[in-house]
Amino acid sequence: MPHITLHRLVLTGAAATLLAIASGGLVTATMSGAACPGWPFCTDGLELHAGPAAWIAAGHRIAVLLAALLALLGAVFAWRAPALEPWARLPLLLAPLLGMLQTGLGALIVQLRLFGAADVWHLALALLVLACQVVPLAVLAQPRAETGRLGGRAARETRRLRSLTWWTAGAAGVLTLALSARAAAAPVASAATLLPANTFGALAMAGVLATGTFWQTWRARRGDRLLVGMAALLAALIAAESLALLLPPAAAGFGVGLGALVWSTALVLAVLAARRPAPVAVPAPRAESRPERPSLVSDYLSLTKPRVISLLLVTTLAAMYITEAGAPSLWLVFWTMVGGYLAAGGAGAINCAFDRDIDINMGRTSRRPVPSGRIAPRSAFIFGLVLSLLAVVVLFVFTTPLAALFAGLGVIYYALFYTRWLKRSTWQNIIIGGGAGAIPPLVGWTAVTGNLSLAAVVLFAIIFYWTPPHFWALALVKQKDYARAGVPMLPVVAGEVETRWQILVYSALMVALTGLLTVIGAMGWVYLVAAALLGAVFMRYAWNTWRRGDQPSIWGLYKYSLLYLALLFAAMALDRAIL
Amino acid sequence: MLPHLLFWLIVVVFVAGQALLVRAAWRLRRPQVQSPDRVPRSDPRGDLGWTLITAAATAVMFYAAYATLP
């Protein structure tokens, strides 16, 4: 029974916070904040014949007061219910503290007349308060299901879904902040908000992630109507949000309220995906017990190594958003991604054609289309060549000549210099070959700016020094394969101890290099803090690999290195967006 | 002040790290383990050369970064 009361209270509190955010968006859009110069009450501005601006500002303060009281009441209930699940109790206790911070910031905005300039923090704190109410609400409504041990495929699909839902929630939060920036009435105020002003980019990102979440929910939990329905609702809300962009900036303040609703829905979906029972076995795509031969299309697609490319494209995309030229247009991003995929895919296909003698001797690669005889090496080579030429043409026509040049160099570097020579001749193969994987940020950077700067070179260096720890971790695990295939990887020619030692050294160099972006003024303190934290975790993994050298440590380093690079570049984009 | 401090901290890590890598490349001139016959033996001078080239290229980048310091 007490939980029912608490549930209703939190639900009302969340609705009040949502109302406060929506009214705040309206205040920003109409620039009504200045109509109430006093704080906390609006006595100076509010009189019988006050204009609509004063009433909007006063209404916002009343909504905030109501939301704060309900958040406080929720915290009192949570304090008196120690048996409450931590995921419900802790956010509820945190909500009024964040609310106080937010209200205090609101007071500063009014007193110091920082209308517009401090809106980002004001809204971000309000979104956090909302999260501290929505997450407990979902936790209380959905007890954690006792799921037995999941099968490999089911566990993988569930992990993927959970990860996607949290990424989508993050994108929804960024989208709301971006909408608030657009809602600022005057260009001066818009610039002063310091928000990610590329609303279209934020919307596209949220839309792509929400679509991916819906698709993954359908794949992994199609029997769970609630989950599928929530994922569909989220996608529909984001689609509705795109209509808000058609409104003039002054009216787009309403979009902030809708954005907060998207944020809430995404959070609820993330909690539900984590707590609702997962099916023990996910239905396989096909019922035949005998493995079916992959289609020709999927074979050609696999030649492009899509999994490898995804990380390369993340670094390309992030580089595009951190240049001094500001946020790029969506079309430029689209064509750069297309060109980047074609270039990396072409290089991958040529690599498959050249490496057939190596791939056939390695368990990891022996089932690829070329070594298994499903695609002739000549066909793979021609396919790779066509993709590479297309990449250069696409980038040349739609971006800049320099981006096309770097993409072409990247293909030659990887497909010829690395694959045909370095890989087969020296244990330095991965170190020098790392340059090929470091080119995508240069493509992204030059696609936006048309020239190369020191910051882009530092991005190149970071990935260059990241490559040895990443690939040597894999080589340590697969060293027998490499020995059988005759590839002089460091663990094969120098042993495990030497490889683990060099992993540690290269990791330290890479982590140190990440700080250089702040030194040269390309990044701010947000990035520096994120890089330091992510780097500290990287060094812990590298240290464990050096000291212990067991399989869990090595696999841990390999997996984290993938996540690390994606998060590091995301931190760069975030730093650029908010500073 | 902070950029200067950070820069020299990174330089110290860089110099120490590169020294260790050059030493490792020098040490690996002689085979450390018995590799299978089909695994080719790389040219020790070439390996050392790659290490030095990498260090030199990174040092040039550091010089350019130093030039941007306020």
CSV table of C-alpha atoms in Angstrom, one decimal, chain B residues 5-47:
chain,number,residue,atom,x,y,z
B,5,LEU,CA,52.3,22.0,-17.0
B,6,LEU,CA,50.2,19.5,-18.9
B,7,PHE,CA,52.4,19.8,-21.9
B,8,TRP,CA,55.7,19.1,-20.0
B,9,LEU,CA,54.0,16.2,-18.1
B,10,ILE,CA,53.1,14.6,-21.5
B,11,VAL,CA,56.6,15.2,-22.8
B,12,VAL,CA,58.1,13.4,-19.9
B,13,VAL,CA,55.8,10.4,-20.4
B,14,PHE,CA,56.5,10.5,-24.2
B,15,VAL,CA,60.3,10.6,-23.8
B,16,ALA,CA,60.3,7.8,-21.2
B,17,GLY,CA,57.9,5.7,-23.2
B,18,GLN,CA,59.9,6.2,-26.5
B,19,ALA,CA,63.1,5.4,-24.7
B,20,LEU,CA,61.6,2.1,-23.5
B,21,LEU,CA,60.3,1.3,-27.0
B,22,VAL,CA,63.7,2.0,-28.7
B,23,ARG,CA,65.4,-0.2,-26.1
B,24,ALA,CA,62.8,-2.9,-26.8
B,25,ALA,CA,63.5,-2.7,-30.5
B,26,TRP,CA,67.2,-2.9,-29.9
B,27,ARG,CA,66.7,-5.9,-27.6
B,28,LEU,CA,64.5,-7.7,-30.2
B,29,ARG,CA,67.3,-7.7,-32.7
B,30,ARG,CA,68.0,-11.2,-31.5
B,31,PRO,CA,65.1,-13.7,-31.5
B,32,GLN,CA,63.4,-13.9,-28.1
B,33,VAL,CA,61.5,-17.1,-28.6
B,34,GLN,CA,61.6,-20.0,-31.0
B,35,SER,CA,59.1,-19.0,-33.8
B,36,PRO,CA,57.6,-21.5,-36.2
B,37,ASP,CA,59.6,-21.9,-39.4
B,38,ARG,CA,56.8,-20.4,-41.6
B,39,VAL,CA,56.9,-17.1,-39.6
B,40,PRO,CA,59.3,-14.8,-41.4
B,41,ARG,CA,62.0,-13.1,-39.4
B,42,SER,CA,61.9,-9.3,-39.8
B,43,ASP,CA,64.9,-7.1,-40.5
B,44,PRO,CA,66.2,-5.8,-37.1
B,45,ARG,CA,67.5,-2.6,-38.6
B,46,GLY,CA,64.1,-2.0,-40.3
B,47,ASP,CA,62.3,-2.6,-36.9
